[in-house]
């Protein structure tokens, strides 16, 4: 799960440096690009696992699983960045 946080963070960072809005759809696209460019099969598997996790959030009818989110720990860390301001 810890690796998934990093992978989703990498995808979000790529969107930020391109000054794009971070949405589930955009993260999905970015993760697909990253999976296509993955050098190793392990890295590609990690990207695909992150995509699978993210699919739960593509639909408005999805069950609220924020408690299980790999991003949850970022909110709890003092060294995290608050983008809500």
Coordinates of C-alpha atoms in Angstrom, one line a residue:
X1 CA 0.0 0.0 0.0
X2 CA 2.9 2.4 0.7
X3 CA 4.1 2.1 -2.8
X4 CA 0.6 2.9 -4.1
X5 CA 0.8 6.3 -2.2
X6 CA 4.0 7.1 -4.0
X7 CA 2.7 6.1 -7.4
X8 CA -0.5 8.1 -7.1
X9 CA 1.6 11.0 -5.8
X10 CA 3.9 10.8 -8.8
X11 CA 0.9 11.0 -11.1
X12 CA -0.5 13.9 -9.2
X13 CA 2.8 15.7 -9.3
X14 CA 3.0 15.3 -13.1
X15 CA -0.4 16.9 -13.4
X16 CA 0.7 19.7 -11.0
X17 CA 3.9 20.6 -13.0
X18 CA 1.7 20.7 -16.2
X19 CA -0.6 23.0 -14.2
X20 CA -3.6 20.7 -14.8
X21 CA -6.4 20.2 -12.4
X22 CA -6.1 17.0 -10.4
X23 CA -9.2 14.8 -10.9
X24 CA -9.8 11.1 -10.8
X25 CA -10.1 11.1 -14.6
X26 CA -6.8 13.0 -15.0
X27 CA -5.1 10.7 -12.5
X28 CA -6.4 7.7 -14.4
X29 CA -5.0 9.1 -17.7
X30 CA -1.6 9.9 -16.1
X31 CA -1.3 6.5 -14.5
X32 CA -2.1 4.8 -17.9
X33 CA 0.7 6.9 -19.5
X34 CA 3.0 6.0 -16.7
X35 CA 2.1 2.2 -17.1
X36 CA 2.8 2.4 -20.8
X37 CA 6.2 4.0 -20.2
X38 CA 7.2 1.6 -17.3
X39 CA 10.6 0.1 -17.8
X40 CA 10.1 -3.0 -15.7
X41 CA 7.2 -5.4 -15.4
X42 CA 7.1 -4.8 -11.6
X43 CA 6.7 -1.0 -12.1
X44 CA 4.0 -1.6 -14.7
X45 CA 2.2 -4.0 -12.2
X46 CA 2.3 -1.3 -9.6
X47 CA 0.8 1.3 -11.9
X48 CA -2.0 -1.1 -12.9
X49 CA -2.7 -1.8 -9.2
X50 CA -3.0 2.0 -8.6
X51 CA -5.3 2.2 -11.6
X52 CA -7.5 -0.6 -10.2
X53 CA -7.7 1.2 -6.8
X54 CA -8.5 4.5 -8.5
X55 CA -11.3 2.9 -10.5
X56 CA -13.4 2.8 -7.3
X57 CA -13.5 6.6 -7.4
X58 CA -14.5 7.1 -11.0
X59 CA -18.2 6.7 -10.4
X60 CA -20.3 8.9 -8.2
X61 CA -22.1 5.9 -6.9
X62 CA -18.9 4.4 -5.5
X63 CA -18.9 3.5 -1.8
X64 CA -17.0 6.1 0.2
X65 CA -13.7 4.3 0.9
X66 CA -11.6 7.3 1.9
X67 CA -10.8 5.5 5.2
X68 CA -9.0 2.9 3.2
X69 CA -7.3 5.4 0.9
X70 CA -3.5 5.2 0.5
X71 CA -3.6 9.0 0.5
X72 CA -5.1 9.1 4.0
X73 CA -1.7 9.1 5.7
X74 CA -0.6 12.2 3.7
X75 CA -3.3 14.3 5.5
X76 CA -2.0 13.1 8.9
X77 CA 1.7 13.9 8.2
X78 CA 3.0 17.3 9.3
X79 CA 5.3 17.5 6.3
X80 CA 2.5 17.1 3.7
X81 CA 1.4 19.9 1.4
X82 CA -2.0 21.4 1.8
X83 CA -3.4 22.3 -1.7
X84 CA -6.8 23.3 -0.4
X85 CA -5.8 26.8 0.3

